[in-house]
Coordinates of C-alpha atoms (C1' of nucleotides) in Angstrom, one line a residue:
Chain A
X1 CA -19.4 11.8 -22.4
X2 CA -19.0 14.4 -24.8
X3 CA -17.1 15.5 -27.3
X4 CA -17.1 18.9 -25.1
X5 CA -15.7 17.6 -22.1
X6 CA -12.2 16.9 -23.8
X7 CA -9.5 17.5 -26.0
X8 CA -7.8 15.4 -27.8
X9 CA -4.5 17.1 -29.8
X10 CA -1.7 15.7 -31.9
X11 CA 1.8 16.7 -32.3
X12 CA 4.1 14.5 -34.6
X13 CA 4.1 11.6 -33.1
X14 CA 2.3 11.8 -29.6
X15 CA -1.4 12.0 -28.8
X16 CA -2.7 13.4 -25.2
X17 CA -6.1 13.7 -24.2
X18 CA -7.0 16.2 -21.8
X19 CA -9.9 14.6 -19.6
X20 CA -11.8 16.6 -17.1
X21 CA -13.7 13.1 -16.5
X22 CA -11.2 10.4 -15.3
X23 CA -14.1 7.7 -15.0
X24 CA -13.9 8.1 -19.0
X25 CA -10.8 6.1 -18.6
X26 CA -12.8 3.0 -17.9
X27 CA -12.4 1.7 -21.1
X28 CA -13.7 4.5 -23.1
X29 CA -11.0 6.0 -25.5
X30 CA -12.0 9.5 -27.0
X31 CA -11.8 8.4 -30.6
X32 CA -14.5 10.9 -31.1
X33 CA -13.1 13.9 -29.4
X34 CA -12.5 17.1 -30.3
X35 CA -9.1 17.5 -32.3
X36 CA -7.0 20.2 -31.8
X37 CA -3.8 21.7 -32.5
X38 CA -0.8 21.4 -30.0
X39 CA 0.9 24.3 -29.9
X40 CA 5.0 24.1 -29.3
X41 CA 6.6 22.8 -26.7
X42 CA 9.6 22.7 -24.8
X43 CA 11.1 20.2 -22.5
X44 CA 10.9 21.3 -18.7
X45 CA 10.7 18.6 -16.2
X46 CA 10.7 14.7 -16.8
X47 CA 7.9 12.4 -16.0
X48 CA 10.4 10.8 -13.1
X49 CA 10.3 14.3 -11.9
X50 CA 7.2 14.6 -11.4
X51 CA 6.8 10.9 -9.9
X52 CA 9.6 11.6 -7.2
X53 CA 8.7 15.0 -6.2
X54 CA 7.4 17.3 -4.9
X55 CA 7.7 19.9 -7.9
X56 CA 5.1 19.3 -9.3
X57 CA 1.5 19.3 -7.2
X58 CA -1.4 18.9 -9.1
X59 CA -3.5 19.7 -6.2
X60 CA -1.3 23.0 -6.1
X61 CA -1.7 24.0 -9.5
X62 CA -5.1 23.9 -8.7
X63 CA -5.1 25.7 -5.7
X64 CA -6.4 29.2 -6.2
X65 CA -5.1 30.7 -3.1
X66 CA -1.1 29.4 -4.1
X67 CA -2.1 30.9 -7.6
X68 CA -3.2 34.2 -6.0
X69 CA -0.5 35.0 -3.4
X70 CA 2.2 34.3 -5.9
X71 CA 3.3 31.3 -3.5
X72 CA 4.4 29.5 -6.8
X73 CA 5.3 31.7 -9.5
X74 CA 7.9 31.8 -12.0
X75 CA 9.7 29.0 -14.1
X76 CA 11.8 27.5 -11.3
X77 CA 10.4 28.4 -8.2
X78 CA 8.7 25.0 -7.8
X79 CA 7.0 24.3 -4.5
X80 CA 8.5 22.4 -2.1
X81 CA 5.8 19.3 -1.2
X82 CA 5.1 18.1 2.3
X83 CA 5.0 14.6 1.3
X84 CA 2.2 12.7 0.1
X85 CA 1.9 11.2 3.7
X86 CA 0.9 14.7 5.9
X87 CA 1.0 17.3 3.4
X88 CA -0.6 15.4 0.3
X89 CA -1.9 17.5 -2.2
X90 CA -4.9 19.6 -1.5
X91 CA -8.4 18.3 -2.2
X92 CA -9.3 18.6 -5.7
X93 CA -11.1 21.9 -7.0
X94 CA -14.0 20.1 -7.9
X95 CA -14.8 18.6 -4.8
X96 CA -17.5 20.4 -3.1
X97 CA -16.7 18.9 0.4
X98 CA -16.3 21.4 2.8
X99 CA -13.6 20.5 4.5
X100 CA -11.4 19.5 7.0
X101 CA -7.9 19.7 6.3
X102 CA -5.9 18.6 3.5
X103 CA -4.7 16.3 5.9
X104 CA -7.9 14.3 6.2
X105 CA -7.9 13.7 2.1
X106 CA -4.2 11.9 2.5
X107 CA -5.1 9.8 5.2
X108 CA -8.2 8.4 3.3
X109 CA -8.4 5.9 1.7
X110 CA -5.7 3.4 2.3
X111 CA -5.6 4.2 6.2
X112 CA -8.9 4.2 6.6
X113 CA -9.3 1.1 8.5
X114 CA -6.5 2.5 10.9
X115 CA -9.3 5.6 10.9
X116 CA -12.0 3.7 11.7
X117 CA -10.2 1.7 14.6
X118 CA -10.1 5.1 15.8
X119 CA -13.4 6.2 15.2
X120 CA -14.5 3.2 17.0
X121 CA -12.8 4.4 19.9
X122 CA -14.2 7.9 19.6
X123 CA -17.4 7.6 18.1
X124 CA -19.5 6.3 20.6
X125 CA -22.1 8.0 19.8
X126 CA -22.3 5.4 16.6
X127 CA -22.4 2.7 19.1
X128 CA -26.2 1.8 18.0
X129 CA -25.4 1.9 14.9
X130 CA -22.3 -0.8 15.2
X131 CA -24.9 -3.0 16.4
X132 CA -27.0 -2.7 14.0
X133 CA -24.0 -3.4 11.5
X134 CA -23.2 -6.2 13.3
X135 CA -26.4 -7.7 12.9
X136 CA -26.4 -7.3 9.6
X137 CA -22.5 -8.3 9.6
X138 CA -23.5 -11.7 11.3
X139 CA -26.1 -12.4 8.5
X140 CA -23.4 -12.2 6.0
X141 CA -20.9 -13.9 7.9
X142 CA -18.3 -11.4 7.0
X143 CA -14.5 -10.9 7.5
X144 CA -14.2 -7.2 7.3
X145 CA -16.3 -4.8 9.5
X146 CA -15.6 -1.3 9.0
X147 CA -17.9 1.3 10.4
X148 CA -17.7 4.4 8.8
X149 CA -18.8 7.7 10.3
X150 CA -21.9 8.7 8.9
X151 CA -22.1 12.2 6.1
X152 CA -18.3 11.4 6.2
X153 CA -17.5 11.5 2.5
X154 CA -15.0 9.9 0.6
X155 CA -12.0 12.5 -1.3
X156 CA -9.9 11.7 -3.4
X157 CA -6.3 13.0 -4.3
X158 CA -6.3 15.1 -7.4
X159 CA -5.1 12.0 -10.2
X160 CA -3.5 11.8 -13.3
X161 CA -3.4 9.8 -15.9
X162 CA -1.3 8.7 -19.3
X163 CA -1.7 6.4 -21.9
X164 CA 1.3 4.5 -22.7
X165 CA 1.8 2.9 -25.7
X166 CA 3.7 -0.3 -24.3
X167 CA 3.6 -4.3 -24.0
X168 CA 3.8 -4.5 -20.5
X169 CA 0.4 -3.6 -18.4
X170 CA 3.0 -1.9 -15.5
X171 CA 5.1 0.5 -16.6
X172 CA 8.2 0.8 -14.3
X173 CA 8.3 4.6 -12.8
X174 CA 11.4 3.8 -10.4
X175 CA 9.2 3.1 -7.7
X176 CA 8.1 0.3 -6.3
X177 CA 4.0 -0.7 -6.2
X178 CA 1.8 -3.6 -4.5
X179 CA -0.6 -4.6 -6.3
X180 CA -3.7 -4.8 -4.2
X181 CA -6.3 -5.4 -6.1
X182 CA -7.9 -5.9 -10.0
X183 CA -11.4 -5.6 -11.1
X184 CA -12.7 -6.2 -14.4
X185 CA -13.6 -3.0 -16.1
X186 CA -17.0 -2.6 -17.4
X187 CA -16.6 -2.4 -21.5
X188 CA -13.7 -3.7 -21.4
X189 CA -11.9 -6.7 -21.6
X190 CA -8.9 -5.8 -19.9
X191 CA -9.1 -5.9 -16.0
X192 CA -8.0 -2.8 -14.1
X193 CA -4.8 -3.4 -11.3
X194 CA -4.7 -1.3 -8.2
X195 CA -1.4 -0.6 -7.0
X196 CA 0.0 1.1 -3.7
X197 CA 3.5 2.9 -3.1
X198 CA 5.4 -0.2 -1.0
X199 CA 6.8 3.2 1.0
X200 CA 5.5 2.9 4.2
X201 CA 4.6 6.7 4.5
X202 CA 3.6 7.0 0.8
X203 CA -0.2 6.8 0.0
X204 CA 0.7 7.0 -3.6
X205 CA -1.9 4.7 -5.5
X206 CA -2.2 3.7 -9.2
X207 CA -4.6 2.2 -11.1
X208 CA -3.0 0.2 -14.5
X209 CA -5.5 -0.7 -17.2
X210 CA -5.5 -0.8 -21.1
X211 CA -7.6 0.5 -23.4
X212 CA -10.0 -2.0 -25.1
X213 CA -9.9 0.0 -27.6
X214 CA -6.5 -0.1 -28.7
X215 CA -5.1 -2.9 -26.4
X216 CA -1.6 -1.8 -27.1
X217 CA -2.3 1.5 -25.2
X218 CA -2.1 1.1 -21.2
X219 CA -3.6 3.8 -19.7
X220 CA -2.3 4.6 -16.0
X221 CA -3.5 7.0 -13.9
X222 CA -1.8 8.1 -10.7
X223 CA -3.4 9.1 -7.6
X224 CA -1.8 11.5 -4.9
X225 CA 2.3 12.2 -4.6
X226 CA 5.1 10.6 -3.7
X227 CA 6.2 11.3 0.1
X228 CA 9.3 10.1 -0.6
X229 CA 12.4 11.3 -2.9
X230 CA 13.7 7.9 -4.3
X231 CA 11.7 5.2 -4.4
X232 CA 11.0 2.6 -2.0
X233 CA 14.1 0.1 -1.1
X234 CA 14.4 -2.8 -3.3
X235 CA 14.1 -6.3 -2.2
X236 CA 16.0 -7.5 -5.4
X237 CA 12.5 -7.9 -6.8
X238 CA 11.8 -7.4 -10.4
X239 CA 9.7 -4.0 -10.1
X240 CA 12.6 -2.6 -7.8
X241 CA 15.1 -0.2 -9.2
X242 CA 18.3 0.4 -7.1
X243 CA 18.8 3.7 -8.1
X244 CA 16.5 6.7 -8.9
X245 CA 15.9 6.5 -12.2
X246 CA 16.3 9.2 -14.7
X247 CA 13.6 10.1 -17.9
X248 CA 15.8 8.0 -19.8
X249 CA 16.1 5.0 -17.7
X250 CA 12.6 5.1 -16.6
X251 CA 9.6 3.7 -18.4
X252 CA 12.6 1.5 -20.1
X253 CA 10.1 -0.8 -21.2
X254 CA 9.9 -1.8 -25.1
X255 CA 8.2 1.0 -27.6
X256 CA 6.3 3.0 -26.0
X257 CA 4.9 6.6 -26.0
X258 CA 3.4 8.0 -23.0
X259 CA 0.5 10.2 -23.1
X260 CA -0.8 11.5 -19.9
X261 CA -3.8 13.7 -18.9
X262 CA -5.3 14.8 -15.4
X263 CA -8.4 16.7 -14.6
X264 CA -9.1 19.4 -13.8
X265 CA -6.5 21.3 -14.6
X266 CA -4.6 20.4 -17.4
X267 CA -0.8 19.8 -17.5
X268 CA 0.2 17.4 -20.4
X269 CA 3.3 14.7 -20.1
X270 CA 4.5 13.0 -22.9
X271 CA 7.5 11.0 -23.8
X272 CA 8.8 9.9 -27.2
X273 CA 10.5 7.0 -27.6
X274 CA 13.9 9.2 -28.0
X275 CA 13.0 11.7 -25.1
X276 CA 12.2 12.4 -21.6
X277 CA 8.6 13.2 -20.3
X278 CA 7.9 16.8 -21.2
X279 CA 5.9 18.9 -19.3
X280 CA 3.0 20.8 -21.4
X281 CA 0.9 23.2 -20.6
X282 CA -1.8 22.4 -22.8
X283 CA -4.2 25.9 -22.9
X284 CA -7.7 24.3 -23.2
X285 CA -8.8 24.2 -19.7
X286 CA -6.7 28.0 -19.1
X287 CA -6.7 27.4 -15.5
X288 CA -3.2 26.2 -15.1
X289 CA -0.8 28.0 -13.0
X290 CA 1.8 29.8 -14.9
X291 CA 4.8 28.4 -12.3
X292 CA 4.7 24.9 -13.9
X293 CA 4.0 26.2 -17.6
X294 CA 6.6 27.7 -18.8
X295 CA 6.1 27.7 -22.3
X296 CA 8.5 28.0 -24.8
X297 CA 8.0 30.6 -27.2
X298 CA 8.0 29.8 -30.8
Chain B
dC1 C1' 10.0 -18.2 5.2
dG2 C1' 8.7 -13.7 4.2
dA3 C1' 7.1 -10.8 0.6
dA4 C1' 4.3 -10.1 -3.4
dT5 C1' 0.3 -11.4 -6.0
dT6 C1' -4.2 -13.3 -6.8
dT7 C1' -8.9 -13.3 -6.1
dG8 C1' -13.4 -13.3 -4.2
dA9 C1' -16.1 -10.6 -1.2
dC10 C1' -17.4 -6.4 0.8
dC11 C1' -18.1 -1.3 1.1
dC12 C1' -19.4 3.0 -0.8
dG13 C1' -20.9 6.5 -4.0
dC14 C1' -23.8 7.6 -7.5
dG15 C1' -27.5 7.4 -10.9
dC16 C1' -32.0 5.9 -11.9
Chain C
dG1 C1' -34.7 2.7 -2.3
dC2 C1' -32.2 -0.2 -5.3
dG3 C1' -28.8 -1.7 -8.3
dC4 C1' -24.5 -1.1 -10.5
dG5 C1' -19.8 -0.3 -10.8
dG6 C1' -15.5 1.3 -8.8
dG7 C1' -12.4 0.7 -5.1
dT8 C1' -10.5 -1.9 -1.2
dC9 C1' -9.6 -5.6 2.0
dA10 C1' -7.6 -9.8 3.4
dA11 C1' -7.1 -14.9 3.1
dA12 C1' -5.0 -17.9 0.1
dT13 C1' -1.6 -18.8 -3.1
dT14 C1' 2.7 -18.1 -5.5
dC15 C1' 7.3 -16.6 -5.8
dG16 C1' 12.1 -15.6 -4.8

DNA sequence: CGAATTTGACCCGCGC
DNA sequence: GCGCGGGTCAAATTCG
């Protein structure tokens, strides 16, 4: 990856990287990119915020049609969300999937073996094809079989990500995650977690990995929005908070700075170790919607 | 004992 | 078409 493809800018003490490539993530830190200036900036929502709610939809922001009709315009009109479980953010800009309905990119994913139960059911036409798979299934001797409508492509929720300077892999965001899965990142060292939103409606993901690079950087990148508005109930485990958290009670982890980027549009979070997350609107990419960028003047 | 985590295997998309 | 790597599943294990 290029130089070209992203940004990297400093501002006292915080560094953010504007990615329009999240697979860069996998282990590969821009130390070569492109340096930049950060303009000022000006607190407007906290990290938390944006984790709990609903103001802040990447999949929105990108979303010519909402930038268009004025739909979300203006510093504090933030749009309401439908919840990451039916109304999950829009399919990202960049895929070319023609599609369904926003509703189909939510479901993926982590219901898709409730989908493909009821595929089975509808689909017979793929009944030939289920044989054949379970032919091949039988040679393998294998636990799961999911068959997956053919041409039926995979979407993915717009994601974000942050690098966190911190000593713990997973950051507490006031909500509560499963971990479901790590893999070993290629280049890397560090293995990558996969974590879901415990919320039963929420289909909130995470992915939790550090940079081998700089193995005191933990780079976490977020995957669709939270359904819900505080976070799951806590079973008096160690990852459960009680209470929503606020920017200064979240991320209460030991020195860290949080530096978070998303593709493809570009909204910047960052958090000193003495302040909330801030909001940026980091001009690079100039395809942000001006309702969530209020920018301070100078 | 139930919930959360670990871990190996499988599935899928993508690049060559 | 094949191989690689990312992402997910689910049985086994650990933990509270």
């Amino acid at each position: 990856m290029s130089a070209n493809d992203r940004d990297l800018y400093f501002h006292d003490d915080f560094t953010f990287y504007a990615e329009r490539d999240l697979s860069l993530l996998s282990g590969e830190m821009p130390n070569g990119a492109a340096i930049g200036t950060l303009q000022p900036w000006s607190p407007i929502m906290s990290f938390d915020d944006y984790l709990k709610l609903d103001a802040f939809d990447p999949g929105e922001l990108a979303s010519p049609e909402l930038v268009a009709d004025g739909a979300v315009n203006s510093t504090n009109n933030l749009t309401p969300s439908t919840g990451c479980g039916g109304g999950t953010s829009p399919a990202s800009p960049s895929s070319s999937v023609p599609s369904s309905s926003t509703e189909a990119a939510g479901e993926e994913d982590t219901s898709r073996r409730k989908k493909d139960h009821l595929k089975q059911e509808e689909e017979e036409e793929i009944e030939k094809d289920q044989k054949l798979q379970s032919k091949a299934e039988n040679d393998k001797s294998k636990k799961v079989s999911k068959p997956k409508k053919r041409g039926e492509k995979r979407r993915r929720e717009p994601r974000f990500a942050f690098m966190t300077k911190s000593e713990v892999d997973h950051l507490e965001d006031g909500y509560r995650w499963r971990k479901y899965g790590q893999k070993a990142v290629k280049n890397s060292p560090f293995p990558r977690s996969y974590y879901r939103c415990t919320a039963q409606t929420c289909l909130v993901k995470k992915t939790v990995e550090r940079s081998y690079q700089d193995p005191a950087i933990v780079v976490t990148t977020y995957e669709g929005r939270h359904a819900h508005h505080s976070p799951a109930p806590a079973r008096g485990s160690t990852q459960s908070l009680a209470s929503p958290p606020t920017a200064s009670t979240s991320f209460r982890h030991h020195r860290h700075h949080h530096h978070l980027m998303h593709q493809p549009n570009l909204h910047c979070f960052l958090q000193s170790p003495f302040q909330g997350f801030q909001l940026l609107d980091c001009d690079p990419l100039q395809d942000i919607s001006p309702s969530f960028t209020q920018k301070s003047q100078p």
